[in-house]
mmCIF file of C-alpha atoms in Angstrom:
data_model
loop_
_atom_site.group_PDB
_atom_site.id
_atom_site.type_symbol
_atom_site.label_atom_id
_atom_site.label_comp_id
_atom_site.label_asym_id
_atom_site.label_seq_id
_atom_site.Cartn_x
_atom_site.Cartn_y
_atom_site.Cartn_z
ATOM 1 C CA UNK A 1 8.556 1.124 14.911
ATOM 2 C CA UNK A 2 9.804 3.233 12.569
ATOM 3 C CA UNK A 3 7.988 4.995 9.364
ATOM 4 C CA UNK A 4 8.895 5.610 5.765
ATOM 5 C CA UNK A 5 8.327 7.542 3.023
ATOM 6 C CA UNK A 6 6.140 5.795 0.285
ATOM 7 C CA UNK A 7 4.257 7.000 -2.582
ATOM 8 C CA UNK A 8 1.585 6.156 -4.506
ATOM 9 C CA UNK A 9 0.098 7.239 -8.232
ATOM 10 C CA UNK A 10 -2.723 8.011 -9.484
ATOM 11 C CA UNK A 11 -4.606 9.247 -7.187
ATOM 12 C CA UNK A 12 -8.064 9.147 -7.017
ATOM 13 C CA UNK A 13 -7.595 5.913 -8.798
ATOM 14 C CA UNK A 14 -9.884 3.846 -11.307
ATOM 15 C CA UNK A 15 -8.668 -0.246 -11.510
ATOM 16 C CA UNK A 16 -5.285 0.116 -10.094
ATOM 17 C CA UNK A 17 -2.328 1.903 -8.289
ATOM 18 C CA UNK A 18 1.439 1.913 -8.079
ATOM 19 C CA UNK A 19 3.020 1.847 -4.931
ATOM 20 C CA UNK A 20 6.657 3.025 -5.084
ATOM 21 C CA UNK A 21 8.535 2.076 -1.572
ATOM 22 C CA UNK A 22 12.274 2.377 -0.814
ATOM 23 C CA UNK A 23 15.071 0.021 -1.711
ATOM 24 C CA UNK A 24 15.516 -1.263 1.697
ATOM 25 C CA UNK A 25 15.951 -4.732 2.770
ATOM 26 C CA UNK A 26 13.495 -6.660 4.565
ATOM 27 C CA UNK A 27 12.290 -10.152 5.722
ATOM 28 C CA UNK A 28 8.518 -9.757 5.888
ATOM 29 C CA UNK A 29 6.395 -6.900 4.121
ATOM 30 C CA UNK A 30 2.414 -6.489 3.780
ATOM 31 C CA UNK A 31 0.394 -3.928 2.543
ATOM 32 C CA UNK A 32 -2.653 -3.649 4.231
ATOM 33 C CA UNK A 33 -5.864 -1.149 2.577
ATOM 34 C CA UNK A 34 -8.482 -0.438 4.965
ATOM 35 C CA UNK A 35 -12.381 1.500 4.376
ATOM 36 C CA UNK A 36 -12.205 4.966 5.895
ATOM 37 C CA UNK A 37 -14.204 3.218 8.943
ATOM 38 C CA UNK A 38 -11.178 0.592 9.797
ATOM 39 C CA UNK A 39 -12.525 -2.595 8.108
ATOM 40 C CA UNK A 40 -9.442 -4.327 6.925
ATOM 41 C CA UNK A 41 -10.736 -4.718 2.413
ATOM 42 C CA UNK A 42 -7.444 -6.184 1.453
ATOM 43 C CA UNK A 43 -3.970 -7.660 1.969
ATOM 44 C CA UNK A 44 -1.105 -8.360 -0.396
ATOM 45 C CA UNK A 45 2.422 -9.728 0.818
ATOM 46 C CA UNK A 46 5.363 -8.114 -0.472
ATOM 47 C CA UNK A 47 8.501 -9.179 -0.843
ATOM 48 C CA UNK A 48 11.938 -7.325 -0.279
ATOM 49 C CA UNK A 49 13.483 -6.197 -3.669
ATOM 50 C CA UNK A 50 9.866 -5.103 -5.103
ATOM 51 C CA UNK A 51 9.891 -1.432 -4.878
ATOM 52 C CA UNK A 52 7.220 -0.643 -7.645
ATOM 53 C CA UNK A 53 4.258 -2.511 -6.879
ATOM 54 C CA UNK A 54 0.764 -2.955 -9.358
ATOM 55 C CA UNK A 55 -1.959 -2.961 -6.719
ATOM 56 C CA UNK A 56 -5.432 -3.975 -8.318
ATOM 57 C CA UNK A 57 -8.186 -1.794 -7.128
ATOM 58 C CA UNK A 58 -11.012 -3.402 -8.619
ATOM 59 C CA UNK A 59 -12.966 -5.047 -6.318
ATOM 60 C CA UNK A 60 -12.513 -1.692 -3.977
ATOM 61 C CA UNK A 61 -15.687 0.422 -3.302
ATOM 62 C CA UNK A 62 -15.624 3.594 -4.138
ATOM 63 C CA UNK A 63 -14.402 5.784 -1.420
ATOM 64 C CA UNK A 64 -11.987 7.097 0.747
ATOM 65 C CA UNK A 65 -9.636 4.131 1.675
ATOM 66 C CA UNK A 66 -6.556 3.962 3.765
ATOM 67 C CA UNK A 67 -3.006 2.157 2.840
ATOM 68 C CA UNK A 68 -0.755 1.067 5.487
ATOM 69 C CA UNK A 69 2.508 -0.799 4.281
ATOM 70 C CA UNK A 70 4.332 -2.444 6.860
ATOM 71 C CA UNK A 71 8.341 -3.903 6.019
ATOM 72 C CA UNK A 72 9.514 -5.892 8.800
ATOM 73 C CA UNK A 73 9.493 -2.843 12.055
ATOM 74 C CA UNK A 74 9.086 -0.131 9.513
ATOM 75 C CA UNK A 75 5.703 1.257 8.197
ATOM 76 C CA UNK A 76 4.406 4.059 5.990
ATOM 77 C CA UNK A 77 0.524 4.866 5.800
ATOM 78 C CA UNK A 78 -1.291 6.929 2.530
ATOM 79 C CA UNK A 79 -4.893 7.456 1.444
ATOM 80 C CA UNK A 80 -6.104 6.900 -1.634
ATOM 81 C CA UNK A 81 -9.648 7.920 -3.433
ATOM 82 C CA UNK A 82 -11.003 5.089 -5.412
ATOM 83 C CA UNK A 83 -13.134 6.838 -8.282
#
């Protein structure tokens, strides 16, 4: 596997988050955010040709939480703060 460079803004964030990823092509992309302890809190499919993503942070607890984006072989992993 090989990582990427993603970012994110704002952070801390309130309701939501964009997630800015490269233009590269790809057949299957998640994004996966997990609690600071490893329990998986959501999951959003993402399709090649979306390189600014909305991500709702709403439901999320407050926290530390950590965001692992994976594009086919290819990943990139960020924390956020959820005020």
């Amino acid at each position: 596997e090989k990582t990427f460079l993603s970012q994110l803004y704002p952070n801390p964030v309130n309701d939501e988050f964009t997630l800015v990823i490269p233009e590269i092509r790809f057949q299957k992309g998640r994004i996966d955010i997990y609690n600071i302890n490893g329990s998986l809190l959501k999951s959003q499919e993402i399709y090649s040709g979306e390189n600014h993503l909305k991500i709702n942070t709403k439901e999320l607890p407050i926290g530390t939480h950590i965001i692992h984006i994976q594009l086919d072989d290819q990943y990139s992993i960020q924390k956020i703060v959820k005020q």
